[in-house]
């Protein structure tokens, strides 16, 4: 398809003089270019395809960036990026040094709030709206929430607060669920046109004011008018809940009908009260099947939510473990283990927060549907829900990305740990998550879990050890148990392997040495072994320890360090501030260690996006980088902890 308009758009101002017919063509170009680019390079696809027309309509009607748009979640924002001066750089999206796959304040003045997690837009936009009020400024604020984000409790907390504050504030609910599609039709479209019409709203407000001036029965008259209004709306629109929370509700309307979107947005943009516009869209429109009734639309929308590169673009990726046989990634291992456990134990269930595919629970959800719970984008609820299950003798396995589990921190502390409940947390994407960047890197879980009393924190070096840790967790009944693992190969996994119960807090010496001990966590054990073998060639004998238990630590091994080693290095795929290394350093200092010590891990800054291998190389956490760091440390003369 030839692009006539899109390459020439430098800002939204360039589309505001276009005819509706030209805008329709622009929508086609946006959809074509997004599909063509993202299928080549990989990235989130279906979410943004569903909001092409909505994005064009918003930038056409609102005076952005003075009027401010807050998107939720961020991967709805690809079309937004293309309309706000990032067309030339768009092919770099999610690449090392390129555009972010999410909204990012440092990238553009049009990215008002960064959005990598879900359900945040209404809270953030409401804060912007109130900031406008505090500074006595005049601009419009809109929050666009969708792709499941309304399942998060934070969204409803914000709606409740917005209704109370009662100032100009627009929430657009991008609803891409099929269940509500019958509401799109002539009646609802006509009704929305009617109630969004400025003349209708002026008459409505004037009539309301008039009833307030009646000398008698004012309250009864107003109550009757309100009941009639609400009863009529409840017959043909599903918005009565929002109205009860203080919002004016409009919709649902067809989110792919550009003229209708433009007309409705133009009508409601200056209503000086909280407004919710309900827009129905097709996730993945233009690429996935829209057939209803057979599940194909939903399956395709999930399939194309995010796509991998199609192979047309040459991709050179350095494999830091070329000498290790191919093995399934940790997510596939968890998929197999969750089903294996469920077949052997009837008391287990699995819980996730809208991440069935990402966490590897697809097969489990099919085979054990009555024991599978997807609670939506509501991580806090998932954790407290699991606590309730645990009180009844059920063994819940909670599979949530490391970065998303941060949102449930208070629930982990109060509802699980204080009550000594045996909930098992399987933390996917621990460490470097890759192209999704700082909002998705699991860099903090060791630090934020290590300080919680009574919790066990572990990290398997491979798939077989993952099995052992899961079964060890199921063998405990008086405390929570966390297992963190990265988005990478499991290195070794035997599908028919036998289970071993691992003593709590025990480490394993992988390689004997005499000059320096390297305490490594998780998959970095193998990188440490490779680096150690190179250092040995320099005449420096390295011992490598698999520290599979981050908490509690193996104090019996730590006790031998004083007698055996004068140099210690810790390696972890997590922040070094408050992480595993800090725990080891604290124990050694308190127990009289006077040797040299170094912590290696993620730095005290937010790591940007790129492939996992590119980022590990940049941070000197690949074999080459570790070799260099260990060598330099061994050759230093200073006697200090670094």
mmCIF file of N, CA and C in Angstrom, residues 386-460:
data_model
loop_
_atom_site.group_PDB
_atom_site.id
_atom_site.type_symbol
_atom_site.label_atom_id
_atom_site.label_comp_id
_atom_site.label_asym_id
_atom_site.label_seq_id
_atom_site.Cartn_x
_atom_site.Cartn_y
_atom_site.Cartn_z
ATOM 1 N N UNK A 386 -5.555 -15.951 47.054
ATOM 2 C CA UNK A 386 -4.763 -17.163 47.307
ATOM 3 C C UNK A 386 -4.610 -17.410 48.805
ATOM 4 N N UNK A 387 -4.532 -16.326 49.585
ATOM 5 C CA UNK A 387 -4.444 -16.480 51.038
ATOM 6 C C UNK A 387 -5.706 -17.144 51.578
ATOM 7 N N UNK A 388 -6.869 -16.707 51.072
ATOM 8 C CA UNK A 388 -8.117 -17.329 51.487
ATOM 9 C C UNK A 388 -8.170 -18.800 51.139
ATOM 10 N N UNK A 389 -7.727 -19.146 49.946
ATOM 11 C CA UNK A 389 -7.676 -20.550 49.535
ATOM 12 C C UNK A 389 -6.779 -21.362 50.468
ATOM 13 N N UNK A 390 -5.646 -20.778 50.827
ATOM 14 C CA UNK A 390 -4.679 -21.500 51.661
ATOM 15 C C UNK A 390 -5.242 -21.807 53.044
ATOM 16 N N UNK A 391 -6.121 -20.944 53.552
ATOM 17 C CA UNK A 391 -6.704 -21.219 54.870
ATOM 18 C C UNK A 391 -7.604 -22.448 54.852
ATOM 19 N N UNK A 392 -8.026 -22.867 53.671
ATOM 20 C CA UNK A 392 -8.918 -24.018 53.539
ATOM 21 C C UNK A 392 -8.178 -25.292 53.141
ATOM 22 N N UNK A 393 -6.860 -25.282 53.273
ATOM 23 C CA UNK A 393 -6.075 -26.470 52.954
ATOM 24 C C UNK A 393 -5.766 -26.636 51.487
ATOM 25 N N UNK A 394 -6.115 -25.638 50.669
ATOM 26 C CA UNK A 394 -5.764 -25.664 49.243
ATOM 27 C C UNK A 394 -4.355 -25.099 49.092
ATOM 28 N N UNK A 395 -3.592 -25.639 48.140
ATOM 29 C CA UNK A 395 -2.232 -25.154 47.889
ATOM 30 C C UNK A 395 -2.209 -24.307 46.628
ATOM 31 N N UNK A 396 -2.307 -22.990 46.773
ATOM 32 C CA UNK A 396 -2.327 -22.112 45.596
ATOM 33 C C UNK A 396 -0.928 -21.836 45.049
ATOM 34 N N UNK A 397 -0.811 -21.949 43.736
ATOM 35 C CA UNK A 397 0.408 -21.563 43.021
ATOM 36 C C UNK A 397 0.059 -20.304 42.230
ATOM 37 N N UNK A 398 0.653 -19.173 42.602
ATOM 38 C CA UNK A 398 0.336 -17.875 42.015
ATOM 39 C C UNK A 398 1.417 -17.517 41.006
ATOM 40 N N UNK A 399 1.043 -17.488 39.723
ATOM 41 C CA UNK A 399 2.008 -17.201 38.650
ATOM 42 C C UNK A 399 1.803 -15.772 38.155
ATOM 43 N N UNK A 400 2.731 -14.905 38.503
ATOM 44 C CA UNK A 400 2.645 -13.488 38.139
ATOM 45 C C UNK A 400 4.050 -13.009 37.770
ATOM 46 N N UNK A 401 4.144 -12.113 36.789
ATOM 47 C CA UNK A 401 5.441 -11.539 36.446
ATOM 48 C C UNK A 401 6.026 -10.838 37.678
ATOM 49 N N UNK A 402 7.324 -10.924 37.824
ATOM 50 C CA UNK A 402 8.011 -10.288 38.942
ATOM 51 C C UNK A 402 7.647 -8.815 39.072
ATOM 52 N N UNK A 403 7.659 -8.102 37.964
ATOM 53 C CA UNK A 403 7.395 -6.659 38.007
ATOM 54 C C UNK A 403 5.952 -6.355 38.375
ATOM 55 N N UNK A 404 5.019 -7.231 38.011
ATOM 56 C CA UNK A 404 3.613 -7.006 38.339
ATOM 57 C C UNK A 404 3.308 -7.393 39.792
ATOM 58 N N UNK A 405 4.084 -8.314 40.345
ATOM 59 C CA UNK A 405 3.854 -8.716 41.731
ATOM 60 C C UNK A 405 4.163 -7.571 42.694
ATOM 61 N N UNK A 406 4.969 -6.613 42.237
ATOM 62 C CA UNK A 406 5.237 -5.428 43.053
ATOM 63 C C UNK A 406 3.940 -4.748 43.470
ATOM 64 N N UNK A 407 2.932 -4.826 42.616
ATOM 65 C CA UNK A 407 1.672 -4.129 42.877
ATOM 66 C C UNK A 407 0.893 -4.782 44.014
ATOM 67 N N UNK A 408 1.291 -5.972 44.404
ATOM 68 C CA UNK A 408 0.581 -6.703 45.455
ATOM 69 C C UNK A 408 1.420 -6.803 46.730
ATOM 70 N N UNK A 409 2.363 -5.889 46.887
ATOM 71 C CA UNK A 409 3.332 -6.023 47.978
ATOM 72 C C UNK A 409 2.658 -6.065 49.344
ATOM 73 N N UNK A 410 1.752 -5.155 49.595
ATOM 74 C CA UNK A 410 1.085 -5.129 50.893
ATOM 75 C C UNK A 410 0.309 -6.415 51.148
ATOM 76 N N UNK A 411 -0.254 -6.978 50.096
ATOM 77 C CA UNK A 411 -1.020 -8.216 50.228
ATOM 78 C C UNK A 411 -0.100 -9.392 50.576
ATOM 79 N N UNK A 412 1.103 -9.392 49.989
ATOM 80 C CA UNK A 412 2.071 -10.441 50.319
ATOM 81 C C UNK A 412 2.434 -10.370 51.798
ATOM 82 N N UNK A 413 2.614 -9.143 52.284
ATOM 83 C CA UNK A 413 3.021 -8.966 53.682
ATOM 84 C C UNK A 413 1.869 -9.301 54.628
ATOM 85 N N UNK A 414 0.754 -8.586 54.482
ATOM 86 C CA UNK A 414 -0.314 -8.670 55.479
ATOM 87 C C UNK A 414 -1.168 -9.928 55.355
ATOM 88 N N UNK A 415 -1.498 -10.292 54.123
ATOM 89 C CA UNK A 415 -2.484 -11.351 53.937
ATOM 90 C C UNK A 415 -1.871 -12.739 53.832
ATOM 91 N N UNK A 416 -0.581 -12.810 53.514
ATOM 92 C CA UNK A 416 0.072 -14.113 53.360
ATOM 93 C C UNK A 416 1.146 -14.328 54.417
ATOM 94 N N UNK A 417 2.149 -13.458 54.439
ATOM 95 C CA UNK A 417 3.329 -13.724 55.274
ATOM 96 C C UNK A 417 3.037 -13.620 56.766
ATOM 97 N N UNK A 418 2.359 -12.567 57.197
ATOM 98 C CA UNK A 418 2.070 -12.420 58.625
ATOM 99 C C UNK A 418 1.265 -13.602 59.141
ATOM 100 N N UNK A 419 0.413 -14.152 58.264
ATOM 101 C CA UNK A 419 -0.456 -15.253 58.674
ATOM 102 C C UNK A 419 0.139 -16.633 58.393
ATOM 103 N N UNK A 420 1.405 -16.641 57.964
ATOM 104 C CA UNK A 420 2.145 -17.895 57.765
ATOM 105 C C UNK A 420 1.422 -18.852 56.820
ATOM 106 N N UNK A 421 0.880 -18.328 55.743
ATOM 107 C CA UNK A 421 0.112 -19.154 54.814
ATOM 108 C C UNK A 421 1.013 -19.677 53.699
ATOM 109 N N UNK A 422 0.884 -20.945 53.338
ATOM 110 C CA UNK A 422 1.796 -21.578 52.373
ATOM 111 C C UNK A 422 1.423 -21.324 50.912
ATOM 112 N N UNK A 423 1.422 -20.056 50.542
ATOM 113 C CA UNK A 423 1.185 -19.677 49.150
ATOM 114 C C UNK A 423 2.504 -19.764 48.394
ATOM 115 N N UNK A 424 2.465 -20.316 47.178
ATOM 116 C CA UNK A 424 3.665 -20.432 46.348
ATOM 117 C C UNK A 424 3.603 -19.376 45.253
ATOM 118 N N UNK A 425 4.606 -18.503 45.209
ATOM 119 C CA UNK A 425 4.684 -17.465 44.190
ATOM 120 C C UNK A 425 5.684 -17.884 43.118
ATOM 121 N N UNK A 426 5.216 -18.052 41.891
ATOM 122 C CA UNK A 426 6.102 -18.318 40.757
ATOM 123 C C UNK A 426 6.254 -17.021 39.984
ATOM 124 N N UNK A 427 7.430 -16.408 40.117
ATOM 125 C CA UNK A 427 7.661 -15.070 39.583
ATOM 126 C C UNK A 427 8.370 -15.138 38.235
ATOM 127 N N UNK A 428 7.572 -15.020 37.201
ATOM 128 C CA UNK A 428 8.063 -15.044 35.830
ATOM 129 C C UNK A 428 8.769 -13.727 35.501
ATOM 130 N N UNK A 429 9.602 -13.739 34.460
ATOM 131 C CA UNK A 429 10.308 -12.540 33.983
ATOM 132 C C UNK A 429 11.154 -11.906 35.077
ATOM 133 N N UNK A 430 11.696 -12.705 35.993
ATOM 134 C CA UNK A 430 12.616 -12.161 36.983
ATOM 135 C C UNK A 430 13.930 -11.800 36.289
ATOM 136 N N UNK A 431 14.479 -10.660 36.644
ATOM 137 C CA UNK A 431 15.694 -10.205 35.963
ATOM 138 C C UNK A 431 15.353 -9.421 34.712
ATOM 139 N N UNK A 432 16.199 -9.545 33.713
ATOM 140 C CA UNK A 432 16.030 -8.787 32.473
ATOM 141 C C UNK A 432 14.927 -9.411 31.618
ATOM 142 N N UNK A 433 13.892 -8.609 31.320
ATOM 143 C CA UNK A 433 12.746 -9.106 30.551
ATOM 144 C C UNK A 433 12.878 -8.830 29.063
ATOM 145 N N UNK A 434 13.839 -7.986 28.667
ATOM 146 C CA UNK A 434 14.072 -7.774 27.232
ATOM 147 C C UNK A 434 13.442 -6.512 26.688
ATOM 148 N N UNK A 435 12.782 -6.651 25.537
ATOM 149 C CA UNK A 435 12.360 -5.502 24.749
ATOM 150 C C UNK A 435 11.286 -4.638 25.400
ATOM 151 N N UNK A 436 10.604 -5.149 26.421
ATOM 152 C CA UNK A 436 9.562 -4.359 27.070
ATOM 153 C C UNK A 436 10.119 -3.322 28.043
ATOM 154 N N UNK A 437 11.392 -3.420 28.373
ATOM 155 C CA UNK A 437 12.064 -2.341 29.079
ATOM 156 C C UNK A 437 11.842 -2.251 30.572
ATOM 157 N N UNK A 438 12.121 -1.061 31.151
ATOM 158 C CA UNK A 438 12.200 -0.911 32.606
ATOM 159 C C UNK A 438 10.908 -1.207 33.351
ATOM 160 N N UNK A 439 9.761 -1.046 32.700
ATOM 161 C CA UNK A 439 8.508 -1.359 33.394
ATOM 162 C C UNK A 439 8.300 -2.855 33.540
ATOM 163 N N UNK A 440 9.047 -3.651 32.770
ATOM 164 C CA UNK A 440 8.839 -5.092 32.779
ATOM 165 C C UNK A 440 10.036 -5.890 33.286
ATOM 166 N N UNK A 441 11.204 -5.248 33.425
ATOM 167 C CA UNK A 441 12.337 -5.961 34.009
ATOM 168 C C UNK A 441 12.007 -6.325 35.463
ATOM 169 N N UNK A 442 12.288 -7.576 35.828
ATOM 170 C CA UNK A 442 12.061 -8.013 37.203
ATOM 171 C C UNK A 442 13.302 -7.793 38.037
ATOM 172 N N UNK A 443 13.657 -6.541 38.237
ATOM 173 C CA UNK A 443 14.933 -6.224 38.882
ATOM 174 C C UNK A 443 14.831 -6.053 40.395
ATOM 175 N N UNK A 444 13.625 -5.990 40.929
ATOM 176 C CA UNK A 444 13.473 -5.614 42.336
ATOM 177 C C UNK A 444 12.999 -6.739 43.249
ATOM 178 N N UNK A 445 12.607 -7.899 42.707
ATOM 179 C CA UNK A 445 11.921 -8.886 43.539
ATOM 180 C C UNK A 445 12.793 -9.449 44.660
ATOM 181 N N UNK A 446 14.082 -9.664 44.396
ATOM 182 C CA UNK A 446 14.944 -10.157 45.479
ATOM 183 C C UNK A 446 14.961 -9.145 46.621
ATOM 184 N N UNK A 447 15.133 -7.871 46.269
ATOM 185 C CA UNK A 447 15.223 -6.832 47.294
ATOM 186 C C UNK A 447 13.896 -6.657 48.032
ATOM 187 N N UNK A 448 12.777 -6.661 47.308
ATOM 188 C CA UNK A 448 11.516 -6.376 47.999
ATOM 189 C C UNK A 448 10.953 -7.582 48.746
ATOM 190 N N UNK A 449 11.391 -8.785 48.395
ATOM 191 C CA UNK A 449 10.931 -9.962 49.134
ATOM 192 C C UNK A 449 11.870 -10.343 50.272
ATOM 193 N N UNK A 450 13.151 -10.074 50.107
ATOM 194 C CA UNK A 450 14.151 -10.527 51.076
ATOM 195 C C UNK A 450 13.908 -9.955 52.469
ATOM 196 N N UNK A 451 13.295 -8.773 52.528
ATOM 197 C CA UNK A 451 13.096 -8.124 53.824
ATOM 198 C C UNK A 451 11.805 -8.557 54.517
ATOM 199 N N UNK A 452 10.973 -9.352 53.852
ATOM 200 C CA UNK A 452 9.718 -9.798 54.462
ATOM 201 C C UNK A 452 9.994 -10.991 55.367
ATOM 202 N N UNK A 453 9.535 -10.878 56.594
ATOM 203 C CA UNK A 453 9.771 -11.951 57.563
ATOM 204 C C UNK A 453 9.050 -13.240 57.136
ATOM 205 N N UNK A 454 9.713 -14.346 57.364
ATOM 206 C CA UNK A 454 9.114 -15.684 57.246
ATOM 207 C C UNK A 454 8.898 -16.170 55.820
ATOM 208 N N UNK A 455 9.316 -15.424 54.802
ATOM 209 C CA UNK A 455 9.140 -15.883 53.427
ATOM 210 C C UNK A 455 10.429 -16.538 52.944
ATOM 211 N N UNK A 456 10.288 -17.542 52.105
ATOM 212 C CA UNK A 456 11.431 -18.212 51.478
ATOM 213 C C UNK A 456 11.532 -17.716 50.045
ATOM 214 N N UNK A 457 12.722 -17.323 49.627
ATOM 215 C CA UNK A 457 12.942 -16.793 48.279
ATOM 216 C C UNK A 457 13.993 -17.645 47.589
ATOM 217 N N UNK A 458 13.666 -18.169 46.414
ATOM 218 C CA UNK A 458 14.571 -19.079 45.702
ATOM 219 C C UNK A 458 14.690 -18.701 44.229
ATOM 220 N N UNK A 459 15.709 -19.270 43.590
ATOM 221 C CA UNK A 459 15.921 -19.052 42.160
ATOM 222 C C UNK A 459 16.636 -20.273 41.583
ATOM 223 N N UNK A 460 15.966 -21.048 40.735
ATOM 224 C CA UNK A 460 16.585 -22.260 40.194
ATOM 225 C C UNK A 460 17.598 -21.940 39.100
#
